[in-house]
Amino acid sequence: MKCEIIAEIGINHGGNLQLAKDMVSLAKSAGADVAKFQLYDPEKLLKKEDFTRFDWNAIMKSKLSHLQTIELKNYCDKEKIEFMASAFDYERLGWLEEIGVKRHKIASRMIYDKDYCEAVKATYKPYLVSTGFIRGDNPLWESAEDTWRRIGRKEFKASWLYCISKYPTLLKDVGFNHYTFTEDLCQNWKWYDGFSDHTIGLAAAKVAISLGAKIIEKHFTLDNTLPGPDQVCSMLPKELFELVKFRDEFAEIMGE
């Protein structure tokens, strides 16, 4: 089975719906399996102390409305690429259910919101989970292993993505040596289905595929100089094409 490639458009569109559609089209033409966005209310999502740490103007401009979300879902359907989004509140989770997404995504920021995670599980749809905030034991909440058990895995059709919440993530900080993408090589919770990649370039994603990752999620843009906090670690269309080509050739070599 080939590794799935998710083009994380996220907020790189800057609120420009035509740019978002162009990104969807180019992601599809480059061979991505999924075009992914983020749905949030900045004033609910971020605390006041976060305002100075984030590009507030870019985040505000990139906020998608209900109608824009519907339009992007319809456009993805037209382009024959799966629409996916990380929702950061119950209202926007409801939007995704309303438009009939195939799967949900629990972002790293949301994994300790127990009620929200239960709401996602209650949709009875498969879901992906990024784990950027799970490192060892979190003394404020629960052990990493307890988090893993609470959110679930096979019984809830959950796919766990290894993730480092640094933008960008340095290659020396990736740390694949501590974890695995192959269940039968690991006797505890330290194995992942895929990799949510915040590094610059494709090296880490290619290594993850070679190690058995079944999902690669990586930010995607048309121009790294566009405004927004994620542009620096986003791949360009030519890089996405290269990643898909590597994925396909690796699968052929492995007889998949």
CSV table of C-alpha atoms in Angstrom, one decimal:
chain,number,residue,atom,x,y,z
A,1,MET,CA,0.0,0.0,0.0
A,2,LYS,CA,1.5,3.3,-1.1
A,3,CYS,CA,2.1,6.1,1.5
A,4,GLU,CA,-0.6,8.7,1.4
A,5,ILE,CA,0.5,12.3,0.7
A,6,ILE,CA,-1.5,15.1,2.4
A,7,ALA,CA,-0.8,18.6,1.0
A,8,GLU,CA,-1.4,20.8,4.1
A,9,ILE,CA,-2.5,24.1,2.6
A,10,GLY,CA,-3.5,25.1,6.1
A,11,ILE,CA,-3.6,28.9,6.3
A,12,ASN,CA,-1.1,29.5,3.5
A,13,HIS,CA,-3.9,30.9,1.3
A,14,GLY,CA,-4.0,34.0,3.5
A,15,GLY,CA,-7.8,34.3,3.1
A,16,ASN,CA,-7.6,34.5,-0.7
A,17,LEU,CA,-10.1,31.9,-1.9
A,18,GLN,CA,-8.9,31.9,-5.4
A,19,LEU,CA,-5.3,31.2,-4.2
A,20,ALA,CA,-6.7,28.4,-2.0
A,21,LYS,CA,-8.3,26.9,-5.1
A,22,ASP,CA,-5.1,27.3,-7.1
A,23,MET,CA,-3.2,25.4,-4.4
A,24,VAL,CA,-5.8,22.6,-4.5
A,25,SER,CA,-5.4,22.3,-8.3
A,26,LEU,CA,-1.7,22.2,-8.1
A,27,ALA,CA,-1.7,19.8,-5.2
A,28,LYS,CA,-3.9,17.5,-7.3
A,29,SER,CA,-1.8,17.8,-10.5
A,30,ALA,CA,1.4,17.1,-8.5
A,31,GLY,CA,-0.1,13.8,-7.2
A,32,ALA,CA,-1.2,14.6,-3.6
A,33,ASP,CA,-4.0,12.4,-2.2
A,34,VAL,CA,-5.5,15.1,0.1
A,35,ALA,CA,-5.8,18.9,0.2
A,36,LYS,CA,-6.0,19.9,3.9
A,37,PHE,CA,-7.1,23.2,5.5
A,38,GLN,CA,-7.5,24.6,9.1
A,39,LEU,CA,-10.8,25.9,10.5
A,40,TYR,CA,-10.6,28.1,13.6
A,41,ASP,CA,-11.7,31.2,15.4
A,42,PRO,CA,-8.5,33.0,16.3
A,43,GLU,CA,-10.0,34.8,19.3
A,44,LYS,CA,-11.2,31.5,20.8
A,45,LEU,CA,-8.2,29.5,19.8
A,46,LEU,CA,-5.4,31.7,21.0
A,47,LYS,CA,-4.8,33.3,24.3
A,48,LYS,CA,-3.8,37.0,24.7
A,49,GLU,CA,-0.2,36.1,25.5
A,50,ASP,CA,-0.1,34.2,22.1
A,51,PHE,CA,-0.8,37.4,20.1
A,52,THR,CA,2.8,38.5,20.2
A,53,ARG,CA,4.2,35.1,19.3
A,54,PHE,CA,2.0,34.5,16.2
A,55,ASP,CA,1.5,36.5,13.0
A,56,TRP,CA,-1.8,37.8,14.1
A,57,ASN,CA,-2.7,39.5,10.9
A,58,ALA,CA,-2.0,36.5,8.8
A,59,ILE,CA,-4.0,34.2,11.1
A,60,MET,CA,-7.0,36.6,11.1
A,61,LYS,CA,-6.9,36.9,7.3
A,62,SER,CA,-6.7,33.1,6.9
A,63,LYS,CA,-9.9,32.5,8.9
A,64,LEU,CA,-12.3,30.6,6.7
A,65,SER,CA,-16.0,31.1,6.9
A,66,HIS,CA,-18.7,28.5,6.8
A,67,LEU,CA,-19.6,29.3,3.2
A,68,GLN,CA,-15.9,29.4,2.2
A,69,THR,CA,-15.4,25.9,3.7
A,70,ILE,CA,-18.4,24.6,1.7
A,71,GLU,CA,-16.9,26.2,-1.5
A,72,LEU,CA,-13.5,24.6,-0.9
A,73,LYS,CA,-15.0,21.2,-0.2
A,74,ASN,CA,-17.0,21.4,-3.5
A,75,TYR,CA,-13.9,22.5,-5.4
A,76,CYS,CA,-11.9,19.6,-4.0
A,77,ASP,CA,-14.7,17.3,-5.1
A,78,LYS,CA,-14.6,18.8,-8.6
A,79,GLU,CA,-10.8,18.3,-8.7
A,80,LYS,CA,-11.2,14.7,-7.4
A,81,ILE,CA,-9.0,15.2,-4.4
A,82,GLU,CA,-10.1,14.5,-0.8
A,83,PHE,CA,-10.9,17.6,1.3
A,84,MET,CA,-9.7,17.4,4.9
A,85,ALA,CA,-9.4,20.0,7.7
A,86,SER,CA,-8.4,20.4,11.2
A,87,ALA,CA,-11.2,21.9,13.2
A,88,PHE,CA,-10.4,23.7,16.4
A,89,ASP,CA,-13.8,24.0,18.0
A,90,TYR,CA,-17.2,22.2,18.0
A,91,GLU,CA,-18.9,24.6,15.6
A,92,ARG,CA,-16.3,23.9,12.9
A,93,LEU,CA,-16.3,20.2,13.6
A,94,GLY,CA,-20.0,20.5,12.9
A,95,TRP,CA,-19.3,22.2,9.6
A,96,LEU,CA,-17.1,19.3,8.5
A,97,GLU,CA,-19.9,16.8,9.4
A,98,GLU,CA,-22.4,18.9,7.5
A,99,ILE,CA,-20.3,18.8,4.3
A,100,GLY,CA,-19.6,15.1,4.6
A,101,VAL,CA,-15.9,14.8,5.0
A,102,LYS,CA,-14.5,11.3,4.9
A,103,ARG,CA,-12.1,11.8,7.8
A,104,HIS,CA,-11.3,14.2,10.6
A,105,LYS,CA,-7.9,15.5,11.9
A,106,ILE,CA,-7.1,16.2,15.6
A,107,ALA,CA,-4.3,18.8,15.6
A,108,SER,CA,-1.6,18.6,18.2
A,109,ARG,CA,-3.1,21.6,20.0
A,110,MET,CA,-6.3,19.7,20.5
A,111,ILE,CA,-5.2,16.4,21.9
A,112,TYR,CA,-5.6,17.4,25.5
A,113,ASP,CA,-9.1,18.7,25.0
A,114,LYS,CA,-10.7,15.5,26.1
A,115,ASP,CA,-14.3,16.5,25.3
A,116,TYR,CA,-13.3,17.6,21.8
A,117,CYS,CA,-11.5,14.3,21.1
A,118,GLU,CA,-14.6,12.4,22.3
A,119,ALA,CA,-16.7,14.5,19.9
A,120,VAL,CA,-14.5,13.5,17.0
A,121,LYS,CA,-14.7,9.8,18.0
A,122,ALA,CA,-18.5,10.2,18.2
A,123,THR,CA,-18.7,10.9,14.5
A,124,TYR,CA,-17.6,7.2,13.9
A,125,LYS,CA,-15.4,8.3,11.1
A,126,PRO,CA,-11.6,7.6,10.8
A,127,TYR,CA,-9.4,10.4,12.1
A,128,LEU,CA,-5.8,11.4,12.1
A,129,VAL,CA,-4.0,12.6,15.2
A,130,SER,CA,-0.9,14.8,15.3
A,131,THR,CA,1.3,14.4,18.4
A,132,GLY,CA,3.5,17.5,18.5
A,133,PHE,CA,2.6,18.1,22.2
A,134,ILE,CA,3.2,14.5,23.3
A,135,ARG,CA,6.7,14.1,24.5
A,136,GLY,CA,7.2,11.9,27.5
A,137,ASP,CA,4.9,12.5,30.5
A,138,ASN,CA,2.9,15.8,30.6
A,139,PRO,CA,2.6,16.5,34.3
A,140,LEU,CA,-0.3,18.8,33.8
A,141,TRP,CA,-2.5,16.1,32.2
A,142,GLU,CA,-1.5,12.5,31.8
A,143,SER,CA,1.2,10.3,30.5
A,144,ALA,CA,1.8,10.0,26.8
A,145,GLU,CA,0.8,6.4,26.9
A,146,ASP,CA,-2.5,7.3,28.7
A,147,THR,CA,-3.2,9.9,26.0
A,148,TRP,CA,-2.6,7.3,23.4
A,149,ARG,CA,-5.1,4.9,25.0
A,150,ARG,CA,-7.7,7.6,25.6
A,151,ILE,CA,-7.8,8.9,22.0
A,152,GLY,CA,-7.6,5.3,20.7
A,153,ARG,CA,-6.2,3.6,17.7
A,154,LYS,CA,-7.5,0.7,15.7
A,155,GLU,CA,-10.8,0.4,17.5
A,156,PHE,CA,-11.6,4.0,16.6
A,157,LYS,CA,-9.9,4.0,13.1
A,158,ALA,CA,-7.3,6.4,14.4
A,159,SER,CA,-4.0,7.1,12.5
A,160,TRP,CA,-1.3,8.7,14.6
A,161,LEU,CA,1.2,11.1,13.0
A,162,TYR,CA,4.6,11.7,14.5
A,163,CYS,CA,5.1,15.4,14.8
A,164,ILE,CA,7.5,18.0,16.2
A,165,SER,CA,5.7,21.3,16.9
A,166,LYS,CA,8.5,23.6,15.8
A,167,TYR,CA,8.3,25.7,12.7
A,168,PRO,CA,10.6,24.9,11.1
A,169,THR,CA,11.8,21.7,12.7
A,170,LEU,CA,15.6,21.2,12.4
A,171,LEU,CA,16.7,17.8,11.0
A,172,LYS,CA,18.7,17.1,14.1
A,173,ASP,CA,15.5,17.5,16.2
A,174,VAL,CA,13.4,15.0,14.2
A,175,GLY,CA,14.4,12.0,16.3
A,176,PHE,CA,13.1,9.0,14.3
A,177,ASN,CA,15.7,6.9,16.3
A,178,HIS,CA,13.3,7.0,19.3
A,179,TYR,CA,10.2,5.8,17.4
A,180,THR,CA,9.1,3.5,14.6
A,181,PHE,CA,6.5,3.4,11.8
A,182,THR,CA,6.2,-0.4,12.0
A,183,GLU,CA,3.9,-1.9,14.6
A,184,ASP,CA,5.6,-5.3,14.7
A,185,LEU,CA,8.9,-3.7,15.6
A,186,CYS,CA,7.5,-2.0,18.7
A,187,GLN,CA,6.0,-3.6,21.8
A,188,ASN,CA,4.6,-0.4,23.3
A,189,TRP,CA,2.9,2.8,22.2
A,190,LYS,CA,5.9,4.3,20.5
A,191,TRP,CA,4.9,3.6,16.9
A,192,TYR,CA,3.2,5.8,14.4
A,193,ASP,CA,1.2,5.5,11.2
A,194,GLY,CA,2.7,8.5,9.6
A,195,PHE,CA,4.6,11.8,9.9
A,196,SER,CA,3.4,15.4,10.0
A,197,ASP,CA,6.5,17.1,8.7
A,198,HIS,CA,7.6,20.7,9.6
A,199,THR,CA,11.1,20.5,8.4
A,200,ILE,CA,12.5,22.4,5.4
A,201,GLY,CA,13.0,20.2,2.4
A,202,LEU,CA,12.1,16.6,1.7
A,203,ALA,CA,14.8,14.6,3.4
A,204,ALA,CA,12.8,13.8,6.6
A,205,ALA,CA,9.6,12.9,4.6
A,206,LYS,CA,11.6,10.6,2.4
A,207,VAL,CA,13.3,8.9,5.4
A,208,ALA,CA,9.8,8.5,7.0
A,209,ILE,CA,8.5,6.8,3.8
A,210,SER,CA,11.6,4.5,3.8
A,211,LEU,CA,11.0,3.6,7.4
A,212,GLY,CA,7.4,2.5,6.7
A,213,ALA,CA,5.3,5.6,7.2
A,214,LYS,CA,1.8,5.2,5.6
A,215,ILE,CA,0.9,8.9,5.7
A,216,ILE,CA,3.0,12.0,5.1
A,217,GLU,CA,1.4,15.4,5.9
A,218,LYS,CA,3.5,18.4,4.9
A,219,HIS,CA,2.6,22.1,4.5
A,220,PHE,CA,2.2,23.2,0.9
A,221,THR,CA,2.4,26.6,-0.8
A,222,LEU,CA,2.9,28.3,-4.2
A,223,ASP,CA,5.5,30.8,-2.9
A,224,ASN,CA,7.6,30.6,0.3
A,225,THR,CA,7.7,34.4,0.5
A,226,LEU,CA,3.9,34.7,0.9
A,227,PRO,CA,2.8,36.0,4.4
A,228,GLY,CA,2.1,33.5,7.1
A,229,PRO,CA,3.9,31.5,9.8
A,230,ASP,CA,3.9,28.2,8.0
A,231,GLN,CA,5.4,29.3,4.6
A,232,VAL,CA,9.0,28.7,5.7
A,233,CYS,CA,8.5,25.0,6.2
A,234,SER,CA,6.1,24.5,3.2
A,235,MET,CA,6.9,22.6,0.1
A,236,LEU,CA,6.5,24.0,-3.4
A,237,PRO,CA,4.6,22.3,-6.2
A,238,LYS,CA,7.9,21.0,-7.7
A,239,GLU,CA,8.8,19.5,-4.3
A,240,LEU,CA,5.5,17.9,-3.9
A,241,PHE,CA,5.9,16.3,-7.4
A,242,GLU,CA,9.3,15.1,-6.3
A,243,LEU,CA,7.9,13.6,-3.0
A,244,VAL,CA,5.1,11.8,-4.9
A,245,LYS,CA,7.6,10.5,-7.4
A,246,PHE,CA,9.8,9.2,-4.6
A,247,ARG,CA,6.7,7.6,-2.9
A,248,ASP,CA,5.7,5.8,-6.1
A,249,GLU,CA,9.2,4.6,-6.9
A,250,PHE,CA,9.8,3.4,-3.4
A,251,ALA,CA,6.5,1.5,-3.5
A,252,GLU,CA,7.5,-0.1,-6.8
A,253,ILE,CA,10.9,-1.1,-5.4
A,254,MET,CA,9.2,-2.7,-2.4
A,255,GLY,CA,6.7,-4.5,-4.6
A,256,GLU,CA,3.7,-2.6,-3.2
